[in-house]
Short mmCIF file of C-alpha atoms in Angstrom, two decimals:
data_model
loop_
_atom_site.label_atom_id
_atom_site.label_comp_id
_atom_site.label_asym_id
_atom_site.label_seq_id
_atom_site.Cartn_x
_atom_site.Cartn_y
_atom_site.Cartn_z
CA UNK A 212 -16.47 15.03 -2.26
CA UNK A 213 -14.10 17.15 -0.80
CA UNK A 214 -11.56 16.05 2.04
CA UNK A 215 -9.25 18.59 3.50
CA UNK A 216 -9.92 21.06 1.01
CA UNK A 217 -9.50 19.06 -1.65
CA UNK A 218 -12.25 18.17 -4.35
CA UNK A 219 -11.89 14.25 -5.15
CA UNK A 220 -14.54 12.60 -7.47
CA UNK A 221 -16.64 10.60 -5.29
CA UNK A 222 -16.77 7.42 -7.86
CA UNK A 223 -12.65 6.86 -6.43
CA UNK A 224 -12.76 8.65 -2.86
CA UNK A 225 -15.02 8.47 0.13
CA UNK A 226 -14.02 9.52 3.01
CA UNK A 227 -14.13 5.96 4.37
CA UNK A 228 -10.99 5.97 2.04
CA UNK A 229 -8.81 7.84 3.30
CA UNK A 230 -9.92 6.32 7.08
CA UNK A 231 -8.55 3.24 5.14
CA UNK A 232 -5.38 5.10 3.78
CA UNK A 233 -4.39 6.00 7.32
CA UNK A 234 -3.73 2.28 8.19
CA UNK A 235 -2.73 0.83 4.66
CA UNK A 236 0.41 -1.32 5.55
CA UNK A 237 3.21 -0.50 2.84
CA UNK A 238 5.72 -2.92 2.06
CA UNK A 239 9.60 -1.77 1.62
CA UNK A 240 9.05 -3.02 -1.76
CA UNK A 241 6.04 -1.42 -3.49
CA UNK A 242 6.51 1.09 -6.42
CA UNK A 243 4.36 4.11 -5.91
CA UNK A 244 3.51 5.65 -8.72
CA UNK A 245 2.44 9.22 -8.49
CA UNK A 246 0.99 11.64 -11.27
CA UNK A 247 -1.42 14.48 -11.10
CA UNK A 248 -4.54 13.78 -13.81
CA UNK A 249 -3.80 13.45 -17.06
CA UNK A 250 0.18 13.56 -17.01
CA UNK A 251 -0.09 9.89 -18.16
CA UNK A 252 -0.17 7.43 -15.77
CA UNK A 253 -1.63 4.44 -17.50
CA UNK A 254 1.98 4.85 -20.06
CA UNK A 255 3.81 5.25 -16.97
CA UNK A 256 2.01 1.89 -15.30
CA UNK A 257 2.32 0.12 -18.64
CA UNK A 258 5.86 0.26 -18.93
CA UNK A 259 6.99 -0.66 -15.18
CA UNK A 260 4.75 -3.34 -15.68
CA UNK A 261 7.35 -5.61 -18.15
CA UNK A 262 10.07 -5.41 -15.75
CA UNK A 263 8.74 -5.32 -12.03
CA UNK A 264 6.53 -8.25 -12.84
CA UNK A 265 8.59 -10.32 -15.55
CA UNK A 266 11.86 -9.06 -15.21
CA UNK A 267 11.59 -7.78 -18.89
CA UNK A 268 9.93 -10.74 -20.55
CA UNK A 269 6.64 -9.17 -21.64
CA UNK A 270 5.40 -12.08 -23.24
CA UNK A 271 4.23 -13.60 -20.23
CA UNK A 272 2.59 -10.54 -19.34
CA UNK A 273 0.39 -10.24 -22.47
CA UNK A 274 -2.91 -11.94 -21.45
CA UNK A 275 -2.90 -10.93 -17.76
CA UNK A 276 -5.67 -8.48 -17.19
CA UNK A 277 -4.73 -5.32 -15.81
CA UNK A 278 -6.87 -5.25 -12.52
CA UNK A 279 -4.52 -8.34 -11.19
CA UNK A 280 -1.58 -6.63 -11.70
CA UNK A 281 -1.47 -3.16 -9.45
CA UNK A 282 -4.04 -1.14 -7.62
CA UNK A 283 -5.26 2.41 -7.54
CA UNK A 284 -4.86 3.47 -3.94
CA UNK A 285 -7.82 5.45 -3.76
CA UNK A 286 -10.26 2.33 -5.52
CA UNK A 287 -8.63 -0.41 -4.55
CA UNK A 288 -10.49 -2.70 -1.52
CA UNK A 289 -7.47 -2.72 0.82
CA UNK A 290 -8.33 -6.23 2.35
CA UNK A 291 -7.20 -7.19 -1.78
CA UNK A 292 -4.26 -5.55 -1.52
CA UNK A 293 -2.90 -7.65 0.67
CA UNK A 294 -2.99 -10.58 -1.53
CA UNK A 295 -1.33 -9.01 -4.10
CA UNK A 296 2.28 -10.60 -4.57
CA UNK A 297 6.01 -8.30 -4.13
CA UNK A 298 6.58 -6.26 -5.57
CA UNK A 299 3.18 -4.50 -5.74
CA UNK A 300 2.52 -1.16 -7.91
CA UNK A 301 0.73 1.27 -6.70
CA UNK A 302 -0.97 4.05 -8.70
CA UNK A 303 -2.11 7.64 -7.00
CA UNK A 304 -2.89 11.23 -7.99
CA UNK A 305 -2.28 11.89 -4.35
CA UNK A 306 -0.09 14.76 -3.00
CA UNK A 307 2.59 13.71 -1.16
CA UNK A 308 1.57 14.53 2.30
CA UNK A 309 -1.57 12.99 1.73
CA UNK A 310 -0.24 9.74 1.20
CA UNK A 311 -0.04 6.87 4.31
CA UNK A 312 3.06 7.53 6.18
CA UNK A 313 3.96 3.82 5.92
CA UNK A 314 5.30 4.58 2.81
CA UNK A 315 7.43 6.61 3.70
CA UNK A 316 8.65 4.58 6.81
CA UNK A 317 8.82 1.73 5.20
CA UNK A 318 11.49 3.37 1.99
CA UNK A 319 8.87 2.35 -0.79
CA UNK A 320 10.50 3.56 -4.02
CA UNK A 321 8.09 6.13 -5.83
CA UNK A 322 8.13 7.57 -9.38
CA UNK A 323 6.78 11.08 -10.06
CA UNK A 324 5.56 11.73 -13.33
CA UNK A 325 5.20 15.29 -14.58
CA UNK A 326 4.05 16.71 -18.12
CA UNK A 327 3.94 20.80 -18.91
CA UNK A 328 0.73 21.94 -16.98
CA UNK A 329 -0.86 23.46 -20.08
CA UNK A 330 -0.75 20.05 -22.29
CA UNK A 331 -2.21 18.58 -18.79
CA UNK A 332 -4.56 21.17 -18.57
CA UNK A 333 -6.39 20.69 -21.84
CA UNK A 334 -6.06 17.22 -21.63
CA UNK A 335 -7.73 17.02 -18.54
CA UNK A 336 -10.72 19.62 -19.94
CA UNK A 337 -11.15 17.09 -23.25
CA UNK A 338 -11.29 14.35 -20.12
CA UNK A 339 -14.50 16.02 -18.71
CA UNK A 340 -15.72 16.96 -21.72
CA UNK A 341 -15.48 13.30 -23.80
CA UNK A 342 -15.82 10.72 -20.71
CA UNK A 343 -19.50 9.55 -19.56
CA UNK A 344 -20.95 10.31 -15.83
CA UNK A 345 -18.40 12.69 -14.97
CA UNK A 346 -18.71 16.59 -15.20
CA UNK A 347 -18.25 18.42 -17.96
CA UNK A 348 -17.33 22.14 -18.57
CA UNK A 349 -19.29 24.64 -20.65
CA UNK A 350 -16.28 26.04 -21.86
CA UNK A 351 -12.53 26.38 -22.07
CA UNK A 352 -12.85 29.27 -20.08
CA UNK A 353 -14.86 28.01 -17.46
CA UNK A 354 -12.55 25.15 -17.15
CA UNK A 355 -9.47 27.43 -16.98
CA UNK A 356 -10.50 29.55 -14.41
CA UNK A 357 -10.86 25.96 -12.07
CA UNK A 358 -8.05 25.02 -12.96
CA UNK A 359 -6.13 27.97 -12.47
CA UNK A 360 -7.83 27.83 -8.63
CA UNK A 361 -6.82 24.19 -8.13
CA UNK A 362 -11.67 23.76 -8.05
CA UNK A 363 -10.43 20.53 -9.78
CA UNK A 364 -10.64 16.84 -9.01
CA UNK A 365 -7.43 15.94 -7.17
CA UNK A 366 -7.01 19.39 -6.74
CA UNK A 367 -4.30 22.07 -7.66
CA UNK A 368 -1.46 21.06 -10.28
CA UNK A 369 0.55 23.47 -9.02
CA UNK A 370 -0.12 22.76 -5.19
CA UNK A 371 1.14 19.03 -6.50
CA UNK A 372 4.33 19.82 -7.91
CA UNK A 373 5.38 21.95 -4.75
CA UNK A 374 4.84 19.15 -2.28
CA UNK A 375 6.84 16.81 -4.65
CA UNK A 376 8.99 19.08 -5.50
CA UNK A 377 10.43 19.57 -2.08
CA UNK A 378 11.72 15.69 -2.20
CA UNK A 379 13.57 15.55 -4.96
CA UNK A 380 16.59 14.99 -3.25
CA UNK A 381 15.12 11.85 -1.62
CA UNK A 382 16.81 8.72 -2.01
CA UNK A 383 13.62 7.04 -3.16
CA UNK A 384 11.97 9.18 -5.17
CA UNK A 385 12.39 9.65 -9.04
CA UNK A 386 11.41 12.26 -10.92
CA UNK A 387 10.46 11.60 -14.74
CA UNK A 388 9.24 13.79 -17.42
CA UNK A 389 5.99 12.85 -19.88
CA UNK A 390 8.00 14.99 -22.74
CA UNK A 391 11.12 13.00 -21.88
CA UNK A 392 9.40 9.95 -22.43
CA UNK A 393 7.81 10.93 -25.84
CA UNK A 394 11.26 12.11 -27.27
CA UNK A 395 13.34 9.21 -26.11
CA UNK A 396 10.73 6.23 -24.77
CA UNK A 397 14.10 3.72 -25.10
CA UNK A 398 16.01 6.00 -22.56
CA UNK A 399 13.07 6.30 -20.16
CA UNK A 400 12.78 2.56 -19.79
CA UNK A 401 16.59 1.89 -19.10
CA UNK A 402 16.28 5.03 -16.55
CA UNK A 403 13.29 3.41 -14.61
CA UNK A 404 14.52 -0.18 -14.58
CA UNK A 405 17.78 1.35 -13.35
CA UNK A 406 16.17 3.11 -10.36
CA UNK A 407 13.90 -0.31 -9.57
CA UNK A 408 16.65 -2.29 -9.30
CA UNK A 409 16.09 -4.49 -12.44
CA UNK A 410 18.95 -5.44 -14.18
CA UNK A 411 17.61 -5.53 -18.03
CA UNK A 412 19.87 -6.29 -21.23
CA UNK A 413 19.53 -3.92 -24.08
CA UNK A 414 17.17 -6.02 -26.02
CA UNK A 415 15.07 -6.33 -23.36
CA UNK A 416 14.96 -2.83 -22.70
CA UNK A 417 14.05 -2.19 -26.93
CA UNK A 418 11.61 -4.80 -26.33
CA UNK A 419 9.74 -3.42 -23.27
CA UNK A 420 10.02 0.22 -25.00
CA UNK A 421 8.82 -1.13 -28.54
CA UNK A 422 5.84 -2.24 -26.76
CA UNK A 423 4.53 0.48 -25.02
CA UNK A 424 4.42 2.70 -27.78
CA UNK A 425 0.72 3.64 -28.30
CA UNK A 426 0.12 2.12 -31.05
CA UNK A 427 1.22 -1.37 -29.68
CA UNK A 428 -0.67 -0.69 -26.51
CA UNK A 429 -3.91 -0.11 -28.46
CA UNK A 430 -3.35 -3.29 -29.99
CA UNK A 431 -3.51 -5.52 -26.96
CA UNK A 432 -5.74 -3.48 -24.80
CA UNK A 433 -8.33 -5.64 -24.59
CA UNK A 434 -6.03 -8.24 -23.29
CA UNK A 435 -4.26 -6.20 -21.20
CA UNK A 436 -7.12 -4.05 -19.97
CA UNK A 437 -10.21 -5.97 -20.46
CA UNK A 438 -13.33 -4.35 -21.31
CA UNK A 439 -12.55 -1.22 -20.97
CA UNK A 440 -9.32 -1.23 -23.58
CA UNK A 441 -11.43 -0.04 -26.56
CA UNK A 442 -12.17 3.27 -24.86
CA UNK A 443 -8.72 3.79 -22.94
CA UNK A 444 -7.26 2.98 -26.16
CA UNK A 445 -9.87 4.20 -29.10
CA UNK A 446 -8.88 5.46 -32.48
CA UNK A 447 -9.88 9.16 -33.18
CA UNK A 448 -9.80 12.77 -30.24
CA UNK A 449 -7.41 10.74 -28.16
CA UNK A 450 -7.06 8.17 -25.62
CA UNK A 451 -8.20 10.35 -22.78
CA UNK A 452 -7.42 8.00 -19.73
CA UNK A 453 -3.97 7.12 -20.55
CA UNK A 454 -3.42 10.80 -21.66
CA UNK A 455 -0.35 9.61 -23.91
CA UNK A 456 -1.93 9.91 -27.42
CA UNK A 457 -1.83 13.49 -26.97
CA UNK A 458 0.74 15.39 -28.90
CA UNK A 459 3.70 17.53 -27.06
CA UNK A 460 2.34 21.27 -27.54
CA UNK A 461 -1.62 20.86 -28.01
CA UNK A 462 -2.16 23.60 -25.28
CA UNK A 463 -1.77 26.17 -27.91
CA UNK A 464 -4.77 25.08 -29.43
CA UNK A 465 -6.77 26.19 -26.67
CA UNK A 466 -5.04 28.81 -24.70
CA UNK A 467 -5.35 32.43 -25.12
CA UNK A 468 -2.09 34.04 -24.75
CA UNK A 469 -3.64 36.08 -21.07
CA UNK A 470 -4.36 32.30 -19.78
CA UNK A 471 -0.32 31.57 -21.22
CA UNK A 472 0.82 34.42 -19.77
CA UNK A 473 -1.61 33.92 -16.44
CA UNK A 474 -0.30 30.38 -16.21
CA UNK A 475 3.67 31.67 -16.51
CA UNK A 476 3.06 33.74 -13.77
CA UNK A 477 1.68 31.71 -11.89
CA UNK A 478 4.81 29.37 -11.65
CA UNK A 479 6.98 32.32 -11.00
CA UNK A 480 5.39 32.67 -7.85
CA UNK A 481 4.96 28.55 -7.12
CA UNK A 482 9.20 28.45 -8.26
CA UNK A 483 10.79 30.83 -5.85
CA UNK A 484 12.88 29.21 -3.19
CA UNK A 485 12.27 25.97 -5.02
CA UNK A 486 14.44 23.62 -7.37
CA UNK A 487 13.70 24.56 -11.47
CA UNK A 488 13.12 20.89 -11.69
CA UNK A 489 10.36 19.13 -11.57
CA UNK A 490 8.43 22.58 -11.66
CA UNK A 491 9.83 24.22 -14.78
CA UNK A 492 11.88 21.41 -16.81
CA UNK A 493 7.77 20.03 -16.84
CA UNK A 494 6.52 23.87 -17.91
CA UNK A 495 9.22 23.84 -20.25
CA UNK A 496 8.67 20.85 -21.90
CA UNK A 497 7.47 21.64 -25.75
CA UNK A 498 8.09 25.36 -25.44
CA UNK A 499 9.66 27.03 -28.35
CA UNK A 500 13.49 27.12 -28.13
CA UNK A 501 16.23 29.89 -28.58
CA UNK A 502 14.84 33.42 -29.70
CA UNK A 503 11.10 32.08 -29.14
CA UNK A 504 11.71 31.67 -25.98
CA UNK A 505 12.88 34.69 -24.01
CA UNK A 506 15.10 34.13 -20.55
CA UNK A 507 13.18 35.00 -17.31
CA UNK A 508 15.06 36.55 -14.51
CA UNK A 509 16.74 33.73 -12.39
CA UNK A 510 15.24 32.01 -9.46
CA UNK A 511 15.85 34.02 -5.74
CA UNK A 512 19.56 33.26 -5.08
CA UNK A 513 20.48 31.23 -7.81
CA UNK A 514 21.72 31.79 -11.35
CA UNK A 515 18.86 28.70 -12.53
CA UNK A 516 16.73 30.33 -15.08
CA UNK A 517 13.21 29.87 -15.18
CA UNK A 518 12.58 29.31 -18.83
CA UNK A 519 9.53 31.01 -20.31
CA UNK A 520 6.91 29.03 -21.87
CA UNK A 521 6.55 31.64 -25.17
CA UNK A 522 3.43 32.70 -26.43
CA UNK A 523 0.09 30.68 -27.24
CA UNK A 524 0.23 32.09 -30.75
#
Protein backbone atom coordinates (compact mmCIF):
# COMPACT_ATOMS: atom_id res chain seq x y z
CA UNK A 1 0.00 0.00 0.00
CA UNK A 2 1.44 3.07 -0.91
CA UNK A 3 -0.03 6.61 0.10
CA UNK A 4 1.65 9.70 -1.16
CA UNK A 5 4.57 7.99 -2.32
CA UNK A 6 5.13 6.22 0.48
CA UNK A 7 5.13 2.28 0.79
CA UNK A 8 3.22 1.37 4.21
CA UNK A 9 2.53 -2.38 4.97
CA UNK A 10 -1.03 -2.84 4.43
CA UNK A 11 -1.53 -5.15 7.78
CA UNK A 12 -1.09 -1.27 9.80
CA UNK A 13 -2.24 1.28 6.95
CA UNK A 14 -5.19 1.54 4.65
CA UNK A 15 -5.92 4.34 3.22
CA UNK A 16 -9.15 4.54 5.23
CA UNK A 17 -6.36 5.34 7.86
CA UNK A 18 -5.04 8.09 7.12
CA UNK A 19 -8.89 9.49 6.10
CA UNK A 20 -9.09 8.72 9.90
CA UNK A 21 -5.71 10.47 10.78
CA UNK A 22 -6.96 13.67 9.18
CA UNK A 23 -9.66 14.11 11.92
CA UNK A 24 -7.95 12.28 14.98
CA UNK A 25 -8.61 14.83 17.88
CA UNK A 26 -5.19 15.26 19.88
CA UNK A 27 -5.23 16.19 23.33
CA UNK A 28 -2.59 18.96 24.72
CA UNK A 29 -1.49 16.14 26.74
CA UNK A 30 -0.59 13.05 24.67
CA UNK A 31 3.10 11.90 24.27
CA UNK A 32 3.85 11.15 20.67
CA UNK A 33 6.28 8.95 20.23
CA UNK A 34 8.02 8.91 16.93
CA UNK A 35 10.76 6.43 15.51
CA UNK A 36 11.50 5.23 12.06
CA UNK A 37 11.47 1.05 12.02
CA UNK A 38 13.63 -0.59 14.00
CA UNK A 39 15.32 2.40 16.01
CA UNK A 40 13.55 0.83 19.06
CA UNK A 41 10.39 1.92 19.86
CA UNK A 42 8.94 -0.79 22.00
CA UNK A 43 12.33 0.27 24.68
CA UNK A 44 11.39 3.71 24.08
CA UNK A 45 7.39 2.91 24.92
CA UNK A 46 8.49 0.65 27.77
CA UNK A 47 10.24 3.11 29.68
CA UNK A 48 7.72 6.24 29.41
CA UNK A 49 5.36 3.81 30.41
CA UNK A 50 6.53 3.73 34.49
CA UNK A 51 6.27 7.34 34.80
CA UNK A 52 3.41 8.81 32.50
CA UNK A 53 1.10 6.15 33.82
CA UNK A 54 2.32 5.56 37.56
CA UNK A 55 4.29 8.40 38.24
CA UNK A 56 7.35 6.01 38.66
CA UNK A 57 5.79 3.20 40.65
CA UNK A 58 6.14 0.33 38.18
CA UNK A 59 4.74 -2.13 40.33
CA UNK A 60 1.35 -1.27 39.60
CA UNK A 61 2.10 -1.39 36.09
CA UNK A 62 3.37 -5.01 35.99
CA UNK A 63 0.25 -7.06 35.07
CA UNK A 64 -1.44 -4.47 32.81
CA UNK A 65 -1.36 -5.73 29.29
CA UNK A 66 0.22 -3.60 26.88
CA UNK A 67 -2.71 -3.02 24.34
CA UNK A 68 -4.59 -0.93 27.32
CA UNK A 69 -1.93 1.19 27.84
CA UNK A 70 -1.05 3.32 24.40
CA UNK A 71 -1.97 2.96 20.79
CA UNK A 72 -0.22 2.71 17.48
CA UNK A 73 -1.64 5.53 15.43
CA UNK A 74 -1.70 3.81 12.32
CA UNK A 75 -3.63 0.32 14.05
CA UNK A 76 -5.35 1.71 16.54
CA UNK A 77 -9.54 1.93 16.01
CA UNK A 78 -9.78 5.69 16.66
CA UNK A 79 -13.40 5.46 18.18
CA UNK A 80 -10.94 3.43 21.18
CA UNK A 81 -8.81 6.05 21.43
CA UNK A 82 -11.01 8.13 22.81
CA UNK A 83 -11.55 6.14 25.83
CA UNK A 84 -8.21 5.95 26.61
CA UNK A 85 -7.45 8.04 29.90
CA UNK A 86 -4.68 11.45 30.01
CA UNK A 87 -2.21 11.28 29.39
CA UNK A 88 -2.36 8.96 26.35
CA UNK A 89 0.92 7.61 24.42
CA UNK A 90 0.99 7.48 21.16
CA UNK A 91 3.37 5.39 19.02
CA UNK A 92 4.15 6.26 15.06
CA UNK A 93 6.80 5.64 12.40
CA UNK A 94 5.17 8.58 10.74
CA UNK A 95 7.09 11.56 9.23
CA UNK A 96 6.35 14.57 10.67
CA UNK A 97 4.26 16.21 8.10
CA UNK A 98 2.32 13.27 7.81
CA UNK A 99 1.09 13.36 11.13
CA UNK A 100 -2.67 15.05 12.09
CA UNK A 101 -2.14 18.68 12.48
CA UNK A 102 -4.02 18.55 15.82
CA UNK A 103 -1.00 17.63 17.24
CA UNK A 104 0.65 20.13 16.51
CA UNK A 105 -2.15 22.72 17.38
CA UNK A 106 -2.91 21.31 20.24
CA UNK A 107 1.31 21.46 21.77
CA UNK A 108 1.32 17.54 22.27
CA UNK A 109 4.84 16.83 23.58
CA UNK A 110 6.66 14.30 21.14
CA UNK A 111 9.87 12.25 21.55
CA UNK A 112 12.03 11.40 18.51
CA UNK A 113 14.02 8.47 18.72
CA UNK A 114 16.99 7.98 16.41
CA UNK A 115 19.69 5.06 16.20
CA UNK A 116 22.80 5.14 13.45
CA UNK A 117 20.99 4.23 10.10
CA UNK A 118 23.28 1.28 9.40
CA UNK A 119 22.52 -0.65 12.89
CA UNK A 120 18.72 0.32 11.76
CA UNK A 121 19.30 -0.84 8.50
CA UNK A 122 20.30 -4.41 9.23
CA UNK A 123 18.04 -4.61 11.88
CA UNK A 124 15.26 -3.86 9.88
CA UNK A 125 16.61 -6.54 6.93
CA UNK A 126 16.88 -9.45 9.94
CA UNK A 127 13.05 -7.96 10.61
CA UNK A 128 11.91 -9.12 7.08
CA UNK A 129 13.93 -11.84 6.97
CA UNK A 130 12.96 -13.65 10.66
CA UNK A 131 9.18 -12.30 11.12
CA UNK A 132 6.16 -14.46 9.55
CA UNK A 133 3.69 -12.97 6.68
CA UNK A 134 5.74 -10.12 5.93
CA UNK A 135 8.30 -9.84 2.97
CA UNK A 136 11.44 -11.01 3.00
CA UNK A 137 14.63 -10.11 0.99
CA UNK A 138 16.76 -12.49 -1.05
CA UNK A 139 19.69 -10.83 0.01
CA UNK A 140 21.61 -8.14 1.84
CA UNK A 141 22.10 -6.59 -1.28
CA UNK A 142 18.77 -6.57 -2.50
CA UNK A 143 17.68 -5.14 0.72
CA UNK A 144 20.33 -2.38 0.60
CA UNK A 145 19.65 -1.10 -2.57
CA UNK A 146 15.68 -0.44 -1.07
CA UNK A 147 16.79 0.89 1.49
CA UNK A 148 19.20 3.13 0.12
CA UNK A 149 15.97 4.36 -2.25
CA UNK A 150 13.70 4.83 0.77
CA UNK A 151 11.35 1.23 -1.53
CA UNK A 152 10.86 0.47 2.23
CA UNK A 153 7.88 0.20 4.54
CA UNK A 154 7.46 3.62 6.16
CA UNK A 155 9.61 4.79 3.65
CA UNK A 156 13.06 6.64 3.49
CA UNK A 157 15.26 6.85 6.83
CA UNK A 158 16.85 9.56 5.60
CA UNK A 159 13.68 11.45 4.19
CA UNK A 160 12.61 10.90 8.16
CA UNK A 161 15.34 12.46 9.86
CA UNK A 162 15.16 15.66 7.54
CA UNK A 163 11.54 16.41 8.31
CA UNK A 164 12.35 15.94 12.08
CA UNK A 165 15.26 17.35 11.89
CA UNK A 166 14.00 20.73 10.89
CA UNK A 167 12.09 20.95 14.50
CA UNK A 168 14.52 20.49 16.72
CA UNK A 169 14.32 23.74 18.04
CA UNK A 170 10.63 23.20 18.91
CA UNK A 171 9.54 23.66 22.29
CA UNK A 172 7.85 20.28 22.31
CA UNK A 173 9.84 18.10 20.67
CA UNK A 174 12.78 15.96 22.14
CA UNK A 175 15.27 14.45 20.46
CA UNK A 176 16.86 11.14 22.01
CA UNK A 177 19.49 8.85 20.84
CA UNK A 178 19.09 4.69 20.82
CA UNK A 179 23.14 4.66 21.48
CA UNK A 180 22.59 7.19 24.26
CA UNK A 181 20.24 5.05 25.83
CA UNK A 182 22.38 1.81 25.65
CA UNK A 183 25.49 3.61 27.21
CA UNK A 184 23.73 5.43 29.98
CA UNK A 185 19.86 3.88 30.25
CA UNK A 186 19.83 5.73 34.03
CA UNK A 187 20.50 9.18 32.32
CA UNK A 188 17.94 8.63 29.55
CA UNK A 189 15.15 8.03 32.01
CA UNK A 190 15.86 11.18 34.25
CA UNK A 191 16.16 13.15 30.71
CA UNK A 192 12.62 11.94 29.52
CA UNK A 193 10.78 12.27 32.82
CA UNK A 194 12.35 15.73 32.92
CA UNK A 195 10.92 16.79 29.53
CA UNK A 196 7.25 15.06 30.53
CA UNK A 197 6.93 16.94 33.35
CA UNK A 198 7.26 14.10 35.97
CA UNK A 199 8.93 14.91 38.90
CA UNK A 200 10.76 11.39 39.84
CA UNK A 201 13.24 10.84 42.92
CA UNK A 202 16.45 9.12 42.16
CA UNK A 203 15.34 5.76 43.25
CA UNK A 204 12.57 5.89 41.27
CA UNK A 205 14.39 6.84 38.35
CA UNK A 206 17.11 3.50 39.13
CA UNK A 207 14.03 1.66 39.52
CA UNK A 208 12.21 2.51 36.25
CA UNK A 209 15.78 2.20 34.41
CA UNK A 210 16.66 -1.23 36.22
CA UNK A 211 13.57 -2.45 34.73
CA UNK A 212 13.69 -1.82 31.31
CA UNK A 213 16.85 -3.34 30.73
CA UNK A 214 16.25 -6.26 28.29
CA UNK A 215 16.76 -8.75 30.22
CA UNK A 216 14.08 -7.62 32.83
CA UNK A 217 11.71 -6.83 30.01
CA UNK A 218 11.99 -10.40 28.66
CA UNK A 219 11.12 -11.52 31.94
CA UNK A 220 7.68 -10.03 32.26
CA UNK A 221 6.71 -9.92 28.68
CA UNK A 222 4.09 -12.05 28.81
CA UNK A 223 2.53 -9.95 31.42
CA UNK A 224 3.27 -6.93 29.99
CA UNK A 225 2.70 -7.87 26.38
CA UNK A 226 0.48 -10.80 26.36
CA UNK A 227 0.78 -13.38 23.84
CA UNK A 228 2.92 -12.06 21.81
CA UNK A 229 5.91 -11.39 24.60
CA UNK A 230 7.71 -14.69 23.82
CA UNK A 231 8.48 -13.57 20.28
CA UNK A 232 9.03 -9.68 20.95
CA UNK A 233 11.15 -10.84 23.64
CA UNK A 234 12.73 -14.49 22.56
CA UNK A 235 16.11 -15.75 23.54
CA UNK A 236 18.55 -16.33 20.56
CA UNK A 237 19.06 -13.75 16.73
CA UNK A 238 17.42 -10.96 18.64
CA UNK A 239 14.27 -9.48 19.69
CA UNK A 240 13.41 -8.09 16.31
CA UNK A 241 10.27 -5.92 17.20
CA UNK A 242 11.65 -4.06 20.03
CA UNK A 243 14.98 -3.76 18.05
CA UNK A 244 16.91 -3.17 21.49
CA UNK A 245 18.67 -6.58 21.87
CA UNK A 246 20.77 -5.61 19.09
CA UNK A 247 24.29 -4.66 19.85
CA UNK A 248 25.75 -0.91 19.09
CA UNK A 249 27.92 -1.60 15.79
CA UNK A 250 26.31 -4.89 14.18
CA UNK A 251 26.14 -3.05 10.74
CA UNK A 252 29.64 -4.05 10.13
CA UNK A 253 28.66 -7.44 9.96
CA UNK A 254 26.80 -6.93 6.94
CA UNK A 255 27.97 -3.93 5.11
CA UNK A 256 30.46 -3.82 2.44
CA UNK A 257 32.64 -0.91 2.83
CA UNK A 258 30.99 0.70 -1.02
CA UNK A 259 27.40 0.38 0.87
CA UNK A 260 29.52 2.29 4.15
CA UNK A 261 30.92 4.56 2.05
CA UNK A 262 27.48 4.86 -0.24
CA UNK A 263 25.57 5.39 2.98
CA UNK A 264 28.25 8.34 4.26
CA UNK A 265 27.60 10.03 1.28
CA UNK A 266 24.51 9.90 1.28
CA UNK A 267 24.14 11.97 4.58
CA UNK A 268 26.54 14.50 3.28
CA UNK A 269 24.11 15.43 0.88
CA UNK A 270 20.79 14.91 3.40
CA UNK A 271 23.21 17.27 6.21
CA UNK A 272 23.88 20.42 4.30
CA UNK A 273 22.00 23.43 5.52
CA UNK A 274 20.81 21.24 8.35
CA UNK A 275 21.67 20.91 12.20
CA UNK A 276 24.57 17.84 12.80
CA UNK A 277 22.09 16.65 15.30
CA UNK A 278 19.71 14.40 15.07
CA UNK A 279 21.22 13.49 11.54
CA UNK A 280 24.85 12.76 12.35
CA UNK A 281 25.16 12.47 16.36
CA UNK A 282 22.58 9.20 15.20
CA UNK A 283 25.23 8.22 12.14
CA UNK A 284 27.83 8.67 14.56
CA UNK A 285 26.70 6.69 17.15
CA UNK A 286 29.16 3.42 17.51
CA UNK A 287 31.65 4.70 14.96
CA UNK A 288 35.23 4.23 15.75
CA UNK A 289 36.74 7.22 17.64
CA UNK A 290 39.96 9.41 17.23
CA UNK A 291 42.40 8.25 14.34
CA UNK A 292 39.62 5.63 13.11
CA UNK A 293 37.59 8.08 12.44
CA UNK A 294 38.80 10.73 10.02
CA UNK A 295 37.16 14.54 10.19
CA UNK A 296 34.87 15.38 7.19
CA UNK A 297 34.88 18.86 5.90
CA UNK A 298 32.39 21.02 8.01
CA UNK A 299 28.79 21.54 7.28
CA UNK A 300 27.99 24.76 4.59
CA UNK A 301 28.61 27.80 6.85
CA UNK A 302 29.41 26.36 9.97
CA UNK A 303 32.54 25.04 11.67
CA UNK A 304 30.08 21.65 12.92
CA UNK A 305 31.89 18.68 11.63
CA UNK A 306 30.19 15.94 10.13
CA UNK A 307 31.88 13.00 11.71
CA UNK A 308 32.66 10.06 9.44
CA UNK A 309 31.27 6.78 10.15
CA UNK A 310 34.92 4.79 9.38
CA UNK A 311 35.12 1.85 7.46
CA UNK A 312 32.93 -1.49 7.50
CA UNK A 313 36.14 -3.44 7.97
Amino acid sequence: FTHQGIPYPVTMCTSETFQALDTFEARSDDIVLASYPKCGSNWLLHIVKFPVLECGDPEKYQSRPLHNLFCKLTVCIFKRMKQFSSPRILATHLHYDKLPGSIFENNAKILVLFRNPKDTAVSFFHFHNDVPDIPSYGSWDEFFRQFMKGQVSWGSYFDFAINWNKHIDDANVKFILYEDLKENLTSGVKQIAEFLGFSLTEEQIETISTRSTFQAMRAKSQETHGAVGRFLFRKGKIALVSGISSEVGDWKNLFRETQSQAMDEKFQECGSGYSPFPIHRAAEAGEPKGSEAPQAPPLPGTTQQIPSWGSSQ
